[in-house]
Short mmCIF file of C-alpha atoms in Angstrom, two decimals:
data_model
loop_
_atom_site.label_atom_id
_atom_site.label_comp_id
_atom_site.label_asym_id
_atom_site.label_seq_id
_atom_site.Cartn_x
_atom_site.Cartn_y
_atom_site.Cartn_z
CA MET A 1 35.74 -39.40 83.70
CA SER A 2 38.29 -37.88 81.26
CA LEU A 3 38.63 -38.32 77.56
CA LYS A 4 41.67 -40.13 77.98
CA GLY A 5 39.91 -42.29 80.25
CA ALA A 6 37.18 -43.07 77.75
CA CYS A 7 39.76 -43.65 75.10
CA LEU A 8 41.46 -46.33 77.41
CA LEU A 9 38.18 -47.93 77.81
CA CYS A 10 37.31 -47.90 74.28
CA CYS A 11 40.35 -49.68 73.23
CA PRO A 12 39.57 -52.90 74.82
CA CYS A 13 36.15 -52.58 73.32
CA ILE A 14 37.57 -52.33 69.72
CA PHE A 15 39.75 -55.34 70.21
CA ALA A 16 36.66 -57.34 71.78
CA ILE A 17 34.39 -56.41 68.96
CA SER A 18 36.88 -57.40 66.35
CA ILE A 19 37.11 -60.69 67.91
CA PHE A 20 33.54 -61.44 68.03
CA CYS A 21 32.75 -60.04 64.59
CA HIS A 22 35.46 -61.76 62.80
CA THR A 23 38.05 -64.45 62.87
CA PRO A 24 41.08 -62.63 63.80
CA THR A 25 43.20 -63.29 61.13
CA SER A 26 46.82 -61.59 60.76
CA GLU A 27 45.67 -59.15 58.02
CA HIS A 28 42.40 -58.54 60.23
CA LEU A 29 44.62 -57.75 63.47
CA HIS A 30 46.93 -55.57 61.30
CA TYR A 31 43.95 -53.29 60.83
CA VAL A 32 42.67 -53.53 64.26
CA LYS A 33 45.99 -52.41 65.25
CA MET A 34 45.69 -49.26 63.02
CA ALA A 35 42.49 -48.63 64.59
CA PHE A 36 43.91 -48.78 67.95
CA LYS A 37 46.76 -46.37 66.84
CA THR A 38 44.08 -44.09 65.48
CA VAL A 39 42.28 -43.81 68.56
CA LEU A 40 45.40 -43.33 70.93
CA PHE A 41 46.99 -40.49 68.75
CA MET A 42 43.60 -38.92 68.76
CA CYS A 43 43.15 -39.03 72.45
CA PHE A 44 46.84 -38.60 73.66
CA ASP A 45 49.65 -36.23 72.77
CA PRO A 46 52.15 -38.28 70.57
CA GLN A 47 55.04 -36.56 72.32
CA VAL A 48 57.25 -39.51 73.65
CA THR A 49 59.38 -39.51 76.61
CA TYR A 50 62.93 -40.33 75.88
CA LYS A 51 65.29 -41.94 78.29
CA THR A 52 68.86 -42.82 77.14
CA PRO A 53 68.88 -46.68 76.88
CA VAL A 54 71.10 -48.75 79.26
CA PRO A 55 72.07 -52.45 78.31
CA THR A 56 70.26 -54.86 80.45
CA GLY A 57 73.04 -57.35 80.33
CA ASP A 58 76.91 -57.65 79.52
CA VAL A 59 77.97 -55.68 76.35
CA TYR A 60 81.43 -55.23 74.69
CA PHE A 61 80.43 -52.03 73.39
CA ALA A 62 77.27 -49.60 73.59
CA GLU A 63 77.15 -45.98 72.52
CA THR A 64 74.01 -43.73 72.17
CA PHE A 65 75.87 -40.26 71.49
CA ASP A 66 73.18 -38.71 73.90
CA ASP A 67 75.66 -36.72 75.80
CA GLY A 68 76.57 -34.68 72.65
CA SER A 69 80.35 -36.02 73.08
CA LEU A 70 82.60 -37.90 71.14
CA ASP A 71 85.48 -38.46 73.86
CA ARG A 72 85.64 -42.19 73.41
CA TRP A 73 85.96 -41.85 69.54
CA GLN A 74 89.25 -41.10 67.64
CA LEU A 75 89.53 -39.33 64.32
CA SER A 76 91.77 -40.76 61.76
CA LYS A 77 94.75 -38.67 61.04
CA THR A 78 96.23 -40.58 58.09
CA VAL A 79 95.46 -40.72 54.42
CA LYS A 80 93.73 -43.14 52.12
CA GLY A 81 95.91 -45.14 49.74
CA ASP A 82 95.59 -45.27 46.11
CA ALA A 83 93.80 -41.76 46.10
CA ASP A 84 94.56 -38.49 44.56
CA ASP A 85 96.07 -36.19 47.00
CA ASP A 86 93.48 -33.55 47.13
CA ILE A 87 91.03 -35.91 48.69
CA ALA A 88 93.29 -38.76 50.26
CA LYS A 89 92.83 -37.16 53.49
CA TYR A 90 90.31 -38.39 55.99
CA ASP A 91 89.16 -34.88 56.50
CA GLY A 92 85.19 -35.36 56.40
CA LYS A 93 83.42 -33.79 59.18
CA TRP A 94 81.47 -35.58 62.05
CA SER A 95 78.95 -34.17 64.32
CA VAL A 96 76.54 -35.12 67.05
CA GLU A 97 73.03 -34.10 66.33
CA GLN A 98 69.45 -34.84 66.49
CA LEU A 99 67.50 -36.08 63.66
CA LYS A 100 66.35 -33.60 61.03
CA GLU A 101 62.84 -35.22 61.16
CA ASN A 102 60.78 -37.29 63.69
CA LYS A 103 63.42 -36.41 66.41
CA VAL A 104 62.97 -37.61 69.80
CA PRO A 105 63.72 -34.92 72.24
CA GLY A 106 67.06 -35.74 74.26
CA ASP A 107 68.13 -38.27 71.53
CA GLN A 108 71.20 -37.65 69.49
CA GLY A 109 73.33 -39.41 67.22
CA LEU A 110 76.68 -39.51 64.93
CA VAL A 111 76.31 -37.51 61.72
CA LEU A 112 78.51 -37.66 58.66
CA LYS A 113 78.42 -34.19 57.78
CA SER A 114 80.54 -33.90 54.34
CA ARG A 115 80.11 -34.83 50.89
CA ALA A 116 82.59 -36.01 48.36
CA LYS A 117 85.30 -36.51 51.33
CA HIS A 118 86.71 -39.52 53.14
CA HIS A 119 85.77 -40.13 56.62
CA ALA A 120 87.19 -42.32 59.38
CA ILE A 121 86.47 -42.59 62.97
CA ALA A 122 86.89 -45.36 65.40
CA ALA A 123 86.16 -46.48 68.92
CA MET A 124 87.70 -49.05 71.22
CA LEU A 125 85.33 -51.76 72.73
CA ASN A 126 85.17 -52.40 76.49
CA LYS A 127 87.03 -55.47 75.91
CA PRO A 128 88.00 -57.54 73.02
CA PHE A 129 85.65 -60.22 71.54
CA ILE A 130 87.07 -63.43 71.18
CA PHE A 131 85.29 -66.06 68.97
CA GLN A 132 85.03 -68.85 71.07
CA ASP A 133 81.44 -70.41 72.56
CA GLU A 134 79.31 -67.18 72.69
CA PRO A 135 77.34 -65.65 69.77
CA LEU A 136 78.06 -62.33 68.22
CA VAL A 137 75.38 -59.78 67.93
CA ILE A 138 76.20 -56.62 66.37
CA GLN A 139 73.32 -53.84 66.00
CA TYR A 140 73.12 -50.23 65.03
CA GLU A 141 70.90 -47.52 63.48
CA VAL A 142 71.19 -45.57 60.08
CA ASN A 143 68.99 -42.83 58.64
CA PHE A 144 70.00 -41.51 55.25
CA GLN A 145 68.37 -38.11 55.86
CA ASP A 146 68.89 -36.54 52.63
CA GLY A 147 68.73 -39.90 50.66
CA ILE A 148 71.79 -41.48 49.33
CA ASP A 149 73.59 -41.20 45.95
CA CYS A 150 76.85 -43.01 46.23
CA GLY A 151 78.10 -44.09 49.51
CA GLY A 152 78.01 -46.28 52.42
CA ALA A 153 76.86 -46.63 56.08
CA TYR A 154 78.72 -49.80 57.14
CA ILE A 155 80.82 -50.43 59.88
CA LYS A 156 84.03 -52.38 60.58
CA LEU A 157 85.04 -54.38 63.28
CA LEU A 158 88.90 -53.75 63.49
CA SER A 159 91.16 -56.91 64.28
CA ASP A 160 92.92 -57.09 67.58
CA THR A 161 96.50 -56.77 66.11
CA GLY A 162 99.35 -55.63 68.27
CA SER A 163 99.77 -52.64 65.81
CA LEU A 164 96.19 -51.09 66.02
CA ASN A 165 96.32 -47.43 66.21
CA LEU A 166 93.01 -45.57 65.61
CA GLU A 167 94.78 -42.33 64.68
CA GLN A 168 96.10 -44.45 61.83
CA PHE A 169 92.81 -45.93 60.87
CA HIS A 170 92.29 -46.29 56.97
CA ASP A 171 91.36 -48.18 54.15
CA ARG A 172 93.53 -51.10 54.75
CA THR A 173 93.45 -51.48 58.39
CA PRO A 174 92.79 -55.05 59.04
CA TYR A 175 89.36 -55.78 60.20
CA THR A 176 87.36 -59.05 60.95
CA ILE A 177 84.00 -58.14 59.92
CA MET A 178 82.20 -55.41 57.67
CA PHE A 179 78.45 -54.92 57.99
CA GLY A 180 76.01 -52.83 56.91
CA PRO A 181 74.16 -50.82 53.89
CA ASP A 182 76.11 -49.54 50.89
CA LYS A 183 74.61 -48.03 47.77
CA CYS A 184 75.93 -46.70 44.48
CA GLY A 185 73.55 -45.85 41.41
CA GLU A 186 70.80 -48.30 41.44
CA ASP A 187 72.93 -51.08 43.14
CA TYR A 188 71.35 -51.18 46.71
CA LYS A 189 73.51 -53.81 49.26
CA LEU A 190 73.78 -55.03 52.76
CA HIS A 191 77.18 -56.11 53.19
CA PHE A 192 78.26 -58.87 55.19
CA ILE A 193 82.05 -59.42 54.75
CA PHE A 194 84.17 -61.69 57.12
CA ARG A 195 87.95 -62.21 57.06
CA HIS A 196 89.60 -65.24 58.25
CA GLN A 197 92.81 -67.08 57.81
CA ASN A 198 93.24 -69.84 55.32
CA PRO A 199 94.39 -72.81 57.30
CA LEU A 200 96.59 -73.99 54.39
CA ASN A 201 98.33 -71.02 53.25
CA LYS A 202 97.86 -68.56 56.00
CA ASP A 203 96.50 -66.04 53.75
CA VAL A 204 93.87 -63.87 55.12
CA GLU A 205 90.77 -64.23 52.65
CA GLU A 206 87.42 -62.20 52.58
CA LYS A 207 84.14 -63.92 52.50
CA HIS A 208 80.97 -62.54 51.19
CA ALA A 209 77.55 -63.35 51.96
CA LYS A 210 74.87 -63.65 49.26
CA ARG A 211 72.64 -60.62 48.78
CA ALA A 212 69.71 -60.00 50.93
CA ASP A 213 66.42 -61.64 49.69
CA VAL A 214 64.52 -58.65 49.89
CA ASP A 215 64.26 -55.33 47.84
CA LEU A 216 66.64 -52.96 49.85
CA LYS A 217 65.60 -49.74 47.95
CA LYS A 218 63.22 -48.42 50.34
CA PHE A 219 65.48 -48.61 53.19
CA TYR A 220 67.73 -46.10 51.34
CA THR A 221 64.86 -43.68 50.15
CA ASP A 222 62.25 -43.51 52.75
CA LYS A 223 64.44 -41.13 55.15
CA LYS A 224 63.38 -43.22 58.23
CA THR A 225 65.61 -44.61 60.68
CA HIS A 226 66.32 -48.07 59.96
CA LEU A 227 67.67 -50.97 62.54
CA TYR A 228 70.48 -53.15 61.25
CA THR A 229 71.32 -56.37 63.15
CA LEU A 230 73.76 -59.29 62.41
CA VAL A 231 73.68 -62.37 64.53
CA LEU A 232 76.74 -65.17 64.19
CA ASN A 233 76.54 -68.36 65.99
CA PRO A 234 79.13 -70.66 67.29
CA ASP A 235 77.51 -73.33 65.07
CA ASN A 236 78.61 -71.39 62.08
CA SER A 237 75.14 -70.28 61.19
CA TYR A 238 74.45 -66.62 60.91
CA GLU A 239 71.17 -64.26 60.32
CA MET A 240 70.78 -60.57 59.01
CA PHE A 241 68.06 -58.44 60.12
CA ILE A 242 66.63 -55.11 59.08
CA ASP A 243 64.06 -53.46 61.36
CA GLN A 244 64.17 -56.94 63.29
CA SER A 245 63.09 -58.64 60.24
CA SER A 246 65.38 -61.62 58.45
CA VAL A 247 66.71 -60.83 55.29
CA SER A 248 68.75 -63.85 54.87
CA ARG A 249 68.66 -65.57 51.50
CA GLU A 250 69.05 -69.18 50.00
CA ILE A 251 71.12 -69.90 47.21
CA ASP A 252 71.44 -72.29 44.21
CA ASP A 253 72.49 -75.71 44.77
CA PRO A 254 75.68 -75.90 42.90
CA ASN A 255 75.52 -79.78 42.87
CA ASP A 256 72.02 -79.73 41.47
CA SER A 257 71.75 -80.45 37.59
CA LYS A 258 69.17 -80.09 34.96
CA PRO A 259 67.53 -83.49 34.14
CA GLU A 260 68.16 -84.50 30.48
CA ASP A 261 64.43 -84.63 29.73
CA TRP A 262 63.83 -81.13 31.07
CA ASP A 263 61.50 -79.21 28.47
CA GLU A 264 62.05 -75.49 28.84
CA ARG A 265 60.25 -74.50 25.47
CA ALA A 266 57.04 -72.72 26.31
CA LYS A 267 55.95 -73.03 22.64
CA ILE A 268 56.75 -75.64 20.03
CA PRO A 269 55.98 -75.85 16.20
CA ASP A 270 52.62 -77.15 15.78
CA PRO A 271 53.18 -81.14 14.65
CA GLU A 272 49.90 -81.16 13.10
CA ALA A 273 50.69 -78.05 10.76
CA VAL A 274 51.36 -78.82 6.85
CA LYS A 275 52.96 -76.51 4.43
CA PRO A 276 50.47 -75.40 1.76
CA ASP A 277 50.95 -76.44 -1.73
CA ASP A 278 51.36 -72.98 -3.32
CA TRP A 279 54.10 -71.97 -0.81
CA ASP A 280 57.38 -71.10 -2.83
CA GLU A 281 60.17 -71.10 -0.47
CA ASP A 282 62.62 -70.23 -3.24
CA ALA A 283 61.02 -66.83 -4.06
CA PRO A 284 63.32 -63.84 -3.62
CA ALA A 285 62.67 -61.22 -0.79
CA LYS A 286 63.33 -58.49 -3.52
CA ILE A 287 62.56 -58.11 -7.10
CA GLU A 288 63.08 -55.49 -9.90
CA ASP A 289 60.15 -53.03 -10.19
CA PRO A 290 58.67 -54.15 -13.43
CA ASP A 291 56.80 -50.94 -13.53
CA ALA A 292 60.00 -48.53 -13.59
CA LEU A 293 60.95 -46.49 -16.40
CA LYS A 294 64.48 -45.08 -17.12
CA PRO A 295 64.45 -41.34 -16.82
CA GLU A 296 64.75 -38.97 -19.62
CA GLY A 297 68.25 -37.70 -20.15
CA TRP A 298 70.09 -40.58 -18.53
CA LEU A 299 73.73 -40.85 -19.83
CA ASP A 300 74.35 -44.42 -19.93
CA ASP A 301 77.86 -43.97 -21.65
CA GLU A 302 79.23 -41.54 -18.94
CA PRO A 303 80.73 -42.84 -15.89
CA GLU A 304 79.72 -41.24 -12.41
CA PHE A 305 83.37 -40.50 -11.45
CA VAL A 306 86.29 -39.33 -13.76
CA PRO A 307 89.92 -38.61 -13.25
CA ASP A 308 90.65 -35.05 -12.01
CA PRO A 309 92.12 -33.27 -15.35
CA ASN A 310 93.78 -30.91 -13.48
CA ALA A 311 95.66 -33.21 -11.10
CA GLU A 312 99.63 -33.41 -11.26
CA LYS A 313 101.64 -36.27 -10.60
CA PRO A 314 103.86 -35.13 -7.52
CA GLU A 315 107.26 -34.71 -8.17
CA ASP A 316 108.62 -37.11 -5.52
CA TRP A 317 106.62 -39.96 -6.94
CA ASP A 318 108.53 -42.99 -7.54
CA GLU A 319 106.70 -45.35 -9.85
CA GLU A 320 108.94 -48.39 -8.85
CA MET A 321 108.14 -47.78 -5.07
CA ASP A 322 104.68 -46.25 -5.32
CA GLY A 323 103.27 -47.90 -8.45
CA GLU A 324 101.88 -46.15 -11.62
CA TRP A 325 100.42 -42.71 -10.63
CA GLU A 326 96.35 -42.17 -11.48
CA ALA A 327 94.77 -39.01 -11.18
CA PRO A 328 92.49 -38.69 -8.26
CA GLN A 329 88.53 -39.40 -8.96
CA ILE A 330 86.09 -36.50 -9.11
CA PRO A 331 82.43 -36.56 -9.76
CA ASN A 332 81.87 -36.36 -13.44
CA PRO A 333 80.91 -32.77 -14.46
CA ALA A 334 78.85 -34.21 -17.49
CA CYS A 335 76.52 -35.70 -14.95
CA GLU A 336 75.97 -32.63 -13.15
CA THR A 337 72.83 -31.63 -15.38
CA ALA A 338 71.99 -35.02 -16.29
CA THR A 339 69.29 -37.10 -14.54
CA GLY A 340 71.88 -39.91 -13.99
CA CYS A 341 74.96 -41.61 -15.42
CA GLY A 342 76.22 -45.13 -15.90
CA GLU A 343 74.30 -48.41 -16.45
CA TRP A 344 70.72 -47.66 -15.52
CA LYS A 345 69.06 -50.46 -13.37
CA ARG A 346 65.56 -51.12 -12.34
CA PRO A 347 65.01 -50.31 -8.55
CA MET A 348 64.18 -53.08 -6.08
CA ILE A 349 60.88 -53.57 -4.65
CA ASN A 350 59.38 -56.06 -2.20
CA ASN A 351 58.43 -59.33 -3.84
CA PRO A 352 54.61 -59.78 -3.18
CA GLN A 353 55.10 -63.45 -3.77
CA TYR A 354 58.02 -63.70 -1.12
CA LYS A 355 56.96 -66.09 1.87
CA GLY A 356 60.44 -67.29 3.13
CA LYS A 357 61.04 -70.77 4.57
CA TRP A 358 57.61 -72.29 5.85
CA LYS A 359 57.82 -72.91 9.35
CA ALA A 360 54.80 -74.62 11.41
CA PRO A 361 53.05 -72.13 13.70
CA LEU A 362 53.70 -72.32 17.24
CA VAL A 363 51.50 -73.83 19.78
CA ASP A 364 51.68 -74.50 23.59
CA ASN A 365 53.98 -77.25 24.60
CA PRO A 366 52.14 -79.70 26.47
CA ASN A 367 55.45 -80.83 28.14
CA TYR A 368 56.36 -77.35 29.02
CA GLN A 369 58.05 -77.35 32.69
CA GLY A 370 59.38 -73.89 32.90
CA VAL A 371 62.93 -72.57 32.82
CA TRP A 372 64.89 -75.00 34.81
CA LYS A 373 66.52 -73.48 37.87
CA PRO A 374 68.53 -75.52 40.50
CA ARG A 375 66.57 -76.35 43.62
CA LYS A 376 67.30 -74.04 46.53
CA ILE A 377 69.47 -75.16 49.60
CA ASP A 378 71.16 -73.65 52.54
CA ASN A 379 74.35 -71.61 51.61
CA PRO A 380 77.14 -74.11 52.01
CA GLU A 381 79.98 -71.71 51.52
CA PHE A 382 79.68 -70.48 55.33
CA PHE A 383 80.71 -74.26 56.00
CA GLU A 384 83.75 -74.50 53.81
CA ASP A 385 85.92 -73.92 56.92
CA LEU A 386 85.49 -76.51 59.71
CA GLN A 387 85.07 -73.40 62.24
CA PRO A 388 84.28 -70.28 60.22
CA PHE A 389 83.24 -68.91 63.41
CA ARG A 390 86.57 -68.92 64.74
CA MET A 391 87.54 -65.62 63.16
CA ILE A 392 90.33 -63.20 64.38
CA SER A 393 89.19 -61.36 67.32
CA PHE A 394 88.44 -57.69 67.26
CA LYS A 395 88.92 -54.75 69.49
CA ALA A 396 87.42 -51.63 68.15
CA LEU A 397 84.44 -50.46 65.94
CA GLY A 398 85.26 -48.02 63.00
CA LEU A 399 83.35 -46.21 60.31
CA GLU A 400 85.53 -45.57 57.22
CA LEU A 401 83.32 -44.20 54.53
CA TRP A 402 83.01 -42.20 51.25
CA SER A 403 79.80 -40.56 50.57
CA MET A 404 78.39 -38.27 47.76
CA THR A 405 75.31 -37.40 50.03
CA SER A 406 75.82 -35.77 53.66
CA ASP A 407 73.85 -35.97 56.96
CA ILE A 408 73.90 -39.60 57.26
CA TYR A 409 72.78 -40.45 60.95
CA PHE A 410 74.12 -43.26 62.95
CA ASP A 411 72.93 -44.08 66.27
CA ASN A 412 72.83 -46.79 69.09
CA PHE A 413 75.48 -49.10 68.47
CA ILE A 414 75.84 -52.18 70.74
CA ILE A 415 78.00 -55.42 70.46
CA THR A 416 76.99 -58.26 72.94
CA SER A 417 76.78 -62.06 72.98
CA HIS A 418 72.80 -61.93 73.96
CA LYS A 419 70.14 -61.36 71.13
CA GLU A 420 67.41 -60.35 73.75
CA VAL A 421 69.99 -57.67 75.31
CA ALA A 422 70.13 -56.23 71.64
CA ASP A 423 66.14 -56.55 71.32
CA ARG A 424 65.60 -54.78 74.52
CA TRP A 425 68.02 -51.97 73.59
CA ALA A 426 66.36 -51.63 70.33
CA SER A 427 63.03 -51.51 72.11
CA ASP A 428 64.39 -48.45 74.24
CA SER A 429 65.80 -46.60 71.52
CA TRP A 430 64.99 -47.42 67.98
CA GLY A 431 61.40 -48.42 69.00
CA LEU A 432 60.58 -44.84 70.06
CA LYS A 433 62.07 -43.51 66.79
CA LYS A 434 59.49 -45.72 64.94
CA LEU A 435 56.88 -44.69 67.21
CA VAL A 436 57.34 -41.05 66.62
CA ALA A 437 57.77 -41.50 62.76
CA SER A 438 54.58 -43.52 62.79
CA ALA A 439 52.66 -40.95 64.32
CA ASN A 440 54.13 -38.00 62.20
CA GLU A 441 53.44 -40.13 59.11
CA PRO A 442 50.97 -38.30 56.86
CA GLY A 443 48.03 -40.21 55.43
CA ILE A 444 46.97 -42.73 58.31
CA PHE A 445 43.28 -41.72 57.78
CA SER A 446 43.56 -42.07 54.24
CA GLN A 447 44.95 -45.57 54.53
CA LEU A 448 42.17 -46.60 56.98
CA MET A 449 39.55 -45.18 54.41
CA ILE A 450 41.07 -47.22 51.69
CA ALA A 451 41.34 -50.17 53.74
CA ALA A 452 37.54 -49.67 54.59
CA GLU A 453 36.61 -49.43 50.86
CA GLU A 454 37.97 -52.94 50.41
CA ARG A 455 36.55 -54.30 53.90
CA PRO A 456 33.26 -52.47 54.51
CA TRP A 457 33.27 -54.37 57.89
CA LEU A 458 35.95 -52.01 59.26
CA TRP A 459 33.24 -49.16 59.20
CA VAL A 460 31.89 -50.99 62.15
CA ILE A 461 35.25 -50.75 64.04
CA TYR A 462 35.78 -47.21 62.91
CA ILE A 463 32.12 -46.13 63.80
CA LEU A 464 32.34 -47.92 67.57
CA THR A 465 35.78 -46.10 67.64
CA VAL A 466 34.31 -42.79 67.61
CA ALA A 467 30.80 -43.64 69.33
CA LEU A 468 32.18 -45.89 72.22
CA PRO A 469 34.48 -43.05 73.75
CA ILE A 470 31.58 -40.52 73.35
CA GLY A 471 29.08 -42.67 74.91
CA LEU A 472 31.26 -43.57 77.46
CA ALA A 473 32.07 -39.81 78.32
CA VAL A 474 28.52 -39.17 78.53
CA LEU A 475 27.48 -42.10 80.53
CA PHE A 476 30.57 -41.29 83.30
CA CYS A 477 30.97 -37.61 82.97
CA TRP A 478 27.55 -36.10 82.52
CA PRO A 479 26.37 -34.51 85.91
CA LYS A 480 23.26 -36.13 87.70
CA LYS A 481 20.21 -34.01 88.48
CA SER A 482 18.65 -33.91 91.81
CA ASP A 483 15.01 -34.16 92.40
CA ASP A 484 14.45 -30.61 92.91
CA ASP A 485 15.83 -29.94 89.55
CA TYR A 486 13.20 -31.53 87.90
CA VAL A 487 9.86 -29.84 86.79
CA TYR A 488 6.74 -31.96 86.26
CA LYS A 489 4.50 -31.20 83.50
CA LYS A 490 0.72 -32.33 83.28
CA VAL A 491 0.58 -34.93 80.44
CA ASP A 492 -2.48 -34.44 78.01
CA LEU A 493 -4.71 -37.15 77.89
CA PRO A 494 -6.48 -38.64 74.81
CA ARG A 495 -9.52 -36.81 73.81
CA GLY A 496 -11.93 -39.55 74.64
CA ASP A 497 -10.77 -40.02 78.15
CA VAL A 498 -10.90 -36.34 78.67
CA GLU A 499 -14.61 -36.10 78.00
CA GLU A 500 -15.09 -38.99 80.26
CA GLU A 501 -13.15 -37.63 83.06
CA GLU A 502 -14.97 -33.97 82.68
CA GLU A 503 -18.59 -35.93 83.18
CA GLU A 504 -17.33 -37.76 86.02
CA GLU A 505 -16.01 -34.23 87.33
CA GLU A 506 -19.47 -32.51 86.69
CA ASP A 507 -21.12 -35.73 88.45
CA GLU A 508 -19.06 -35.38 91.60
CA ALA A 509 -19.59 -31.59 91.70
CA ALA A 510 -23.11 -32.19 91.55
CA VAL A 511 -22.95 -34.67 94.45
CA VAL A 512 -20.77 -32.14 96.38
CA ASP A 513 -23.41 -29.41 95.79
CA ASP A 514 -26.18 -31.56 97.00
CA GLU A 515 -24.28 -32.62 100.33
CA ASP A 516 -23.57 -29.11 101.02
CA LYS A 517 -27.16 -27.85 100.74
CA VAL A 518 -28.13 -30.76 103.04
CA ALA A 519 -25.20 -29.87 105.30
CA GLU A 520 -26.33 -26.14 105.23
CA ALA A 521 -29.84 -26.95 106.20
CA ALA A 522 -29.10 -29.29 109.05
CA GLU A 523 -27.06 -26.55 110.38
CA SER A 524 -30.03 -23.84 110.09
CA ALA A 525 -32.39 -26.37 111.78
CA GLN A 526 -29.96 -27.05 114.63
CA ALA A 527 -29.24 -23.24 114.91
CA ALA A 528 -33.04 -22.33 115.10
CA GLY A 529 -33.80 -25.31 117.46
CA GLU A 530 -31.05 -23.85 120.03
CA GLU A 531 -32.75 -20.43 119.63
CA THR A 532 -35.98 -21.84 120.48
CA GLU A 533 -34.81 -23.69 123.63
CA HIS A 534 -33.26 -20.60 124.78
CA GLN A 535 -36.18 -18.58 124.62
CA THR A 536 -38.42 -21.26 126.26
CA SER A 537 -35.80 -21.45 129.35
CA GLY A 538 -35.92 -17.59 129.58
#
């Protein structure tokens, strides 16, 4: 059996041992999975075989870019409104390339190549999506290969209007839904914006979903490919996913109000505290320094500033209009060599008797209930329209982006009405990227060692992970020896047994010698008799 075969036998053993040794909690199974992964990547080449995914059901749009072509995509040839002329053009470059890191051979994606440029590119759907009785599922991949300083990676589903022209796609082109990540500064967002017509005034309004209920920062900074999914249902519900995990969020109930007796004070004045008798609340915070002395040479009668004797009234000074003219003030020359001028005052110091207003010390509030917040409910804003799902149909997908960082990677767009179709599509595409990224991720053994320090029972799994393949390999692969290959060796017996055996051998030898002598005598007698008989007969 080969080493790979031994590994295949080992993996079920690890799982069985883990089940028998411990209750299979989710945390436990997580580390068992890590052990599985370790064995597999030790024994197998982590290179995966990639095949361009094909939708398993009806879709409105699917794009993999694996053919290296942008034939179905149209670059915008217009300019952005309300922008300086030097940056108004949508002249940002696009390219079809492999990932920089954790690439899957044969897999390619759409890459935004320019920084500090406006980009706009769009493609028509196979058929328009009409909001009726089927759900809408939108899914695609994004990788911020160089991180992201300021920019977006969201998509727009362009409304099915009679005037839609992809060559004129710009920031004011009507869209039905905008969805995807966006970041500037330390503000990390996952947009979900939909536009629908107000049934009263017919104005088209934008509705923004609340922020995702998770920390989004890691999805922008880890340089991994992440999967973004939006599901809209005809019952007006929706859910957003990142890497197939829901990131939808609850909101505060706007109709919930704080009870009148709700106490948010964590600390209160001690009701049993009493102001000390010697506490003077009227004592000033500052007093004159009683020990201070006026410096020698202080000129009490000299002011600090005097009129400038050299100043002259301007010729155009009109006392009726400008008032009585006074010479500007200058520092008193007499004070230049003196320690000070003017009325001397004692400097102020902190009053050692100052205590301020007496307040009881704070103690824990026995009635403290925490800071009041309204209870959480499902977001009612989505239901403001009786049929918010019935939005304007759309027939194109576009990316209209500004970015201060280049090399943003997009891949595997799919629009369908079936979540299972999108899930299978993700398994055949994003799932392989995730597998390769996990295989190339440094530090898996370090993680296993740290886990074992916290959970010593993992050492049993680790040891068996290594020992079982070796044992199975020896058992199944070691060549068998024939009987002729064995060399028998005499085994030394214990000394007491040896002496007894030697005595028995000597006794047997003596008996044998006696029997030999008797036999020889008998033979001699027989021979002598035959010779005598022969002589007599002659």
